[in-house]
Each structure stands twice: as C-alpha cells, then as structure tokens.
PDB file of C-alpha atoms in Angstrom:
ATOM      1  CA  MET A   1       0.000   0.000   0.000  1.00 70.00           C
ATOM      2  CA  SER A   2       1.353   3.450  -0.855  1.00 92.00           C
ATOM      3  CA  TRP A   3       1.710   6.163   1.765  1.00 96.00           C
ATOM      4  CA  GLN A   4      -0.924   8.178  -0.093  1.00 97.00           C
ATOM      5  CA  ASN A   5      -3.385   5.299   0.368  1.00 96.00           C
ATOM      6  CA  TYR A   6      -2.764   5.420   4.134  1.00 96.00           C
ATOM      7  CA  VAL A   7      -3.663   9.122   4.137  1.00 97.00           C
ATOM      8  CA  ASP A   8      -6.663   8.736   1.814  1.00 96.00           C
ATOM      9  CA  ASP A   9      -8.092   5.495   3.237  1.00 96.00           C
ATOM     10  CA  HIS A  10      -7.153   5.642   6.926  1.00 96.00           C
ATOM     11  CA  LEU A  11      -6.835   9.318   7.866  1.00 97.00           C
ATOM     12  CA  MET A  12      -9.232  11.098   5.470  1.00 97.00           C
ATOM     13  CA  CYS A  13     -11.847   8.349   5.851  1.00 95.00           C
ATOM     14  CA  ASP A  14     -15.508   8.808   6.756  1.00 94.00           C
ATOM     15  CA  LEU A  15     -15.597   8.984  10.549  1.00 92.00           C
ATOM     16  CA  GLY A  16     -18.957   7.231  10.634  1.00 84.00           C
ATOM     17  CA  ASP A  17     -21.095  10.343  10.489  1.00 84.00           C
ATOM     18  CA  GLY A  18     -20.290  11.535   6.974  1.00 91.00           C
ATOM     19  CA  HIS A  19     -17.512  13.820   8.204  1.00 95.00           C
ATOM     20  CA  THR A  20     -13.765  13.593   7.676  1.00 97.00           C
ATOM     21  CA  LEU A  21     -10.655  15.262   9.029  1.00 98.00           C
ATOM     22  CA  ALA A  22      -9.938  18.681   7.499  1.00 97.00           C
ATOM     23  CA  ALA A  23      -6.402  17.634   6.505  1.00 98.00           C
ATOM     24  CA  ALA A  24      -3.875  14.884   7.192  1.00 98.00           C
ATOM     25  CA  ALA A  25      -0.290  13.907   6.449  1.00 98.00           C
ATOM     26  CA  ILE A  26       2.418  11.350   7.075  1.00 98.00           C
ATOM     27  CA  MET A  27       5.922  12.808   7.240  1.00 97.00           C
ATOM     28  CA  GLY A  28       9.395  11.704   8.150  1.00 97.00           C
ATOM     29  CA  HIS A  29      10.981  12.959  11.364  1.00 96.00           C
ATOM     30  CA  ASP A  30      13.046  15.322   9.185  1.00 95.00           C
ATOM     31  CA  GLY A  31       9.898  16.926   7.753  1.00 94.00           C
ATOM     32  CA  SER A  32      10.054  15.086   4.425  1.00 96.00           C
ATOM     33  CA  VAL A  33       6.536  14.575   3.098  1.00 96.00           C
ATOM     34  CA  TRP A  34       5.564  10.931   2.571  1.00 97.00           C
ATOM     35  CA  ALA A  35       1.919  11.682   1.725  1.00 98.00           C
ATOM     36  CA  LEU A  36      -0.656  14.355   2.449  1.00 96.00           C
ATOM     37  CA  SER A  37      -4.193  15.427   1.751  1.00 97.00           C
ATOM     38  CA  ALA A  38      -4.800  18.153  -0.827  1.00 94.00           C
ATOM     39  CA  ASN A  39      -5.314  20.941   1.713  1.00 94.00           C
ATOM     40  CA  PHE A  40      -2.585  20.096   4.238  1.00 98.00           C
ATOM     41  CA  PRO A  41      -0.573  23.222   5.139  1.00 97.00           C
ATOM     42  CA  GLN A  42       3.044  23.585   4.021  1.00 95.00           C
ATOM     43  CA  LEU A  43       5.114  23.140   7.181  1.00 95.00           C
ATOM     44  CA  LYS A  44       8.167  25.285   7.802  1.00 95.00           C
ATOM     45  CA  PRO A  45      11.432  23.590   8.865  1.00 94.00           C
ATOM     46  CA  GLU A  46      11.352  25.363  12.250  1.00 95.00           C
ATOM     47  CA  GLU A  47       7.820  24.048  12.866  1.00 97.00           C
ATOM     48  CA  VAL A  48       8.988  20.469  12.281  1.00 96.00           C
ATOM     49  CA  SER A  49      12.043  20.939  14.511  1.00 96.00           C
ATOM     50  CA  GLY A  50       9.795  22.403  17.242  1.00 96.00           C
ATOM     51  CA  ILE A  51       7.503  19.368  17.026  1.00 97.00           C
ATOM     52  CA  MET A  52      10.453  16.972  17.243  1.00 97.00           C
ATOM     53  CA  SER A  53      11.850  18.940  20.213  1.00 96.00           C
ATOM     54  CA  ASP A  54       8.523  18.574  22.015  1.00 96.00           C
ATOM     55  CA  PHE A  55       8.548  14.812  21.463  1.00 96.00           C
ATOM     56  CA  ALA A  56      12.098  14.695  22.906  1.00 96.00           C
ATOM     57  CA  GLU A  57      11.344  17.163  25.736  1.00 93.00           C
ATOM     58  CA  PRO A  58       7.582  17.172  26.456  1.00 93.00           C
ATOM     59  CA  GLY A  59       6.380  20.672  27.285  1.00 92.00           C
ATOM     60  CA  HIS A  60       8.823  22.392  24.894  1.00 93.00           C
ATOM     61  CA  LEU A  61       5.965  23.838  22.777  1.00 95.00           C
ATOM     62  CA  ALA A  62       3.602  24.707  25.640  1.00 92.00           C
ATOM     63  CA  PRO A  63       4.909  28.275  26.190  1.00 94.00           C
ATOM     64  CA  THR A  64       4.934  29.266  22.501  1.00 94.00           C
ATOM     65  CA  GLY A  65       2.237  27.050  21.014  1.00 96.00           C
ATOM     66  CA  LEU A  66       2.336  24.526  18.203  1.00 97.00           C
ATOM     67  CA  PHE A  67       2.593  25.984  14.700  1.00 97.00           C
ATOM     68  CA  LEU A  68       1.549  24.171  11.509  1.00 97.00           C
ATOM     69  CA  GLY A  69       1.879  26.165   8.305  1.00 96.00           C
ATOM     70  CA  GLY A  70       1.868  29.380  10.320  1.00 96.00           C
ATOM     71  CA  THR A  71      -1.340  28.505  12.200  1.00 96.00           C
ATOM     72  CA  LYS A  72      -0.931  28.520  15.976  1.00 97.00           C
ATOM     73  CA  TYR A  73      -2.504  25.805  18.149  1.00 98.00           C
ATOM     74  CA  MET A  74      -2.582  25.796  21.935  1.00 97.00           C
ATOM     75  CA  VAL A  75      -0.872  22.622  23.169  1.00 96.00           C
ATOM     76  CA  ILE A  76      -3.173  20.449  25.295  1.00 94.00           C
ATOM     77  CA  GLN A  77      -2.634  17.100  26.992  1.00 85.00           C
ATOM     78  CA  GLY A  78      -1.060  14.330  24.976  1.00 89.00           C
ATOM     79  CA  GLU A  79       1.164  11.370  25.721  1.00 92.00           C
ATOM     80  CA  PRO A  80       4.714  12.566  26.503  1.00 93.00           C
ATOM     81  CA  GLY A  81       7.091  11.490  23.764  1.00 94.00           C
ATOM     82  CA  ALA A  82       4.314   9.847  21.699  1.00 97.00           C
ATOM     83  CA  VAL A  83       1.329  12.159  21.045  1.00 98.00           C
ATOM     84  CA  ILE A  84       0.961  15.941  20.828  1.00 97.00           C
ATOM     85  CA  ARG A  85      -2.495  17.483  20.729  1.00 97.00           C
ATOM     86  CA  GLY A  86      -3.351  21.060  19.889  1.00 97.00           C
ATOM     87  CA  LYS A  87      -6.514  23.153  19.957  1.00 97.00           C
ATOM     88  CA  LYS A  88      -7.541  26.218  17.956  1.00 97.00           C
ATOM     89  CA  GLY A  89     -11.084  27.460  18.377  1.00 95.00           C
ATOM     90  CA  SER A  90     -13.498  24.623  17.603  1.00 95.00           C
ATOM     91  CA  GLY A  91     -10.806  22.625  15.784  1.00 97.00           C
ATOM     92  CA  GLY A  92      -7.422  21.191  16.507  1.00 98.00           C
ATOM     93  CA  VAL A  93      -4.661  18.773  15.614  1.00 98.00           C
ATOM     94  CA  THR A  94      -3.301  15.397  16.738  1.00 98.00           C
ATOM     95  CA  LEU A  95       0.284  14.296  16.021  1.00 98.00           C
ATOM     96  CA  LYS A  96       1.494  10.743  16.653  1.00 98.00           C
ATOM     97  CA  LYS A  97       5.193   9.892  16.515  1.00 98.00           C
ATOM     98  CA  THR A  98       6.248   6.468  15.263  1.00 98.00           C
ATOM     99  CA  GLY A  99       9.758   5.105  14.904  1.00 97.00           C
ATOM    100  CA  GLN A 100      10.253   6.826  11.537  1.00 97.00           C
ATOM    101  CA  ALA A 101       7.190   8.994  10.894  1.00 97.00           C
ATOM    102  CA  LEU A 102       4.836  11.672  12.142  1.00 98.00           C
ATOM    103  CA  VAL A 103       1.133  10.995  11.562  1.00 98.00           C
ATOM    104  CA  ILE A 104      -0.804  14.278  11.616  1.00 98.00           C
ATOM    105  CA  GLY A 105      -4.538  14.925  11.539  1.00 98.00           C
ATOM    106  CA  ILE A 106      -6.220  18.355  11.569  1.00 98.00           C
ATOM    107  CA  TYR A 107      -9.926  18.666  12.363  1.00 98.00           C
ATOM    108  CA  ASP A 108     -12.679  21.294  12.487  1.00 96.00           C
ATOM    109  CA  GLU A 109     -16.232  21.134  13.803  1.00 94.00           C
ATOM    110  CA  PRO A 110     -18.304  19.008  13.657  1.00 96.00           C
ATOM    111  CA  VAL A 111     -15.475  16.463  14.025  1.00 96.00           C
ATOM    112  CA  ALA A 112     -14.750  15.911  17.718  1.00 95.00           C
ATOM    113  CA  PRO A 113     -11.215  15.856  19.163  1.00 96.00           C
ATOM    114  CA  GLY A 114     -11.661  12.212  20.204  1.00 95.00           C
ATOM    115  CA  GLN A 115     -12.503  11.192  16.629  1.00 96.00           C
ATOM    116  CA  CYS A 116      -9.295  12.779  15.322  1.00 97.00           C
ATOM    117  CA  ASN A 117      -7.256  11.250  18.159  1.00 97.00           C
ATOM    118  CA  MET A 118      -8.649   7.791  17.432  1.00 96.00           C
ATOM    119  CA  VAL A 119      -7.947   7.873  13.680  1.00 97.00           C
ATOM    120  CA  VAL A 120      -4.428   9.350  13.968  1.00 98.00           C
ATOM    121  CA  GLU A 121      -3.313   7.264  16.943  1.00 97.00           C
ATOM    122  CA  ARG A 122      -4.721   4.014  15.535  1.00 97.00           C
ATOM    123  CA  LEU A 123      -2.738   4.455  12.297  1.00 98.00           C
ATOM    124  CA  GLY A 124       0.356   5.473  14.287  1.00 98.00           C
ATOM    125  CA  ASP A 125       0.095   2.391  16.482  1.00 98.00           C
ATOM    126  CA  TYR A 126      -0.290   0.211  13.376  1.00 97.00           C
ATOM    127  CA  LEU A 127       2.834   1.730  11.823  1.00 97.00           C
ATOM    128  CA  ILE A 128       4.740   1.194  15.083  1.00 97.00           C
ATOM    129  CA  ASP A 129       3.632  -2.461  15.054  1.00 97.00           C
ATOM    130  CA  GLN A 130       4.990  -2.703  11.478  1.00 96.00           C
ATOM    131  CA  GLY A 131       8.383  -1.392  12.597  1.00 96.00           C
ATOM    132  CA  LEU A 132       7.864   2.011  11.018  1.00 95.00           C
TER     133      LEU A 132
END
C-alpha cells in the first residue's frame, strides 16, 4: 500500500457520520513529506524541529504554542514522547510519533477531538507495530 493510500483510506476516511478530518499527512521525522491530503498546510522547517523537540522534551511547545503552516494551536494534553495534541477554536490537531514517521490529523467542527485522536493514533500504532 502506498503512503498516499494510508492518508486517503485511513486518515481522510468517513468517521462514521459523513464527516472527515480537514487535513492529514504522514511525514518523516526530518519533515520530508511521505503523503498528504490536498489541503494540508506547508510546514516550515522550524515548525517540524519544534515538534520533534517537544517529542524529545515534552512541554517544549507549551509556552509558545504549536505551529503548523503558520497557524498557531494551543498545546493540550497528549502522551509525553508519543502524542501531541493542539486546539484552535473549535478545531485542533493530533500528532502521533512512530519510529520513523509523524502521523498528523487536523480537524474542524463538527469532528470531535476524540474522533481525530482515534484515527491518527490508531494508524500510528499500526505503523509502530509494522516497525515504522
């Protein structure tokens, strides 16, 4: 299966209520794009390095916020070293770190934070199980 199929079929899938994530991507730890949805924001190198710093030192992004393509998200609870969650208005973002990749999902209302968390983290756990 191609990386684009993972994004299209597992991240941008129907969440059971006719809604989907707003955008999603799978990237390498260095910020290299493996696959992304059509409207995923272009990440800046410093945004990727900030994300990786927060995975290495949880809480690194809390004072400044999490930025994706210039959009600022307030960092909320996650799993230190494994999951970062961010909130912006009625939407937000979930990032799951695997051995080689970052799985990222962005959502807006009416998608609930838990729906985004479930989709992103389930795919991330699968990739971890596959040694990726």
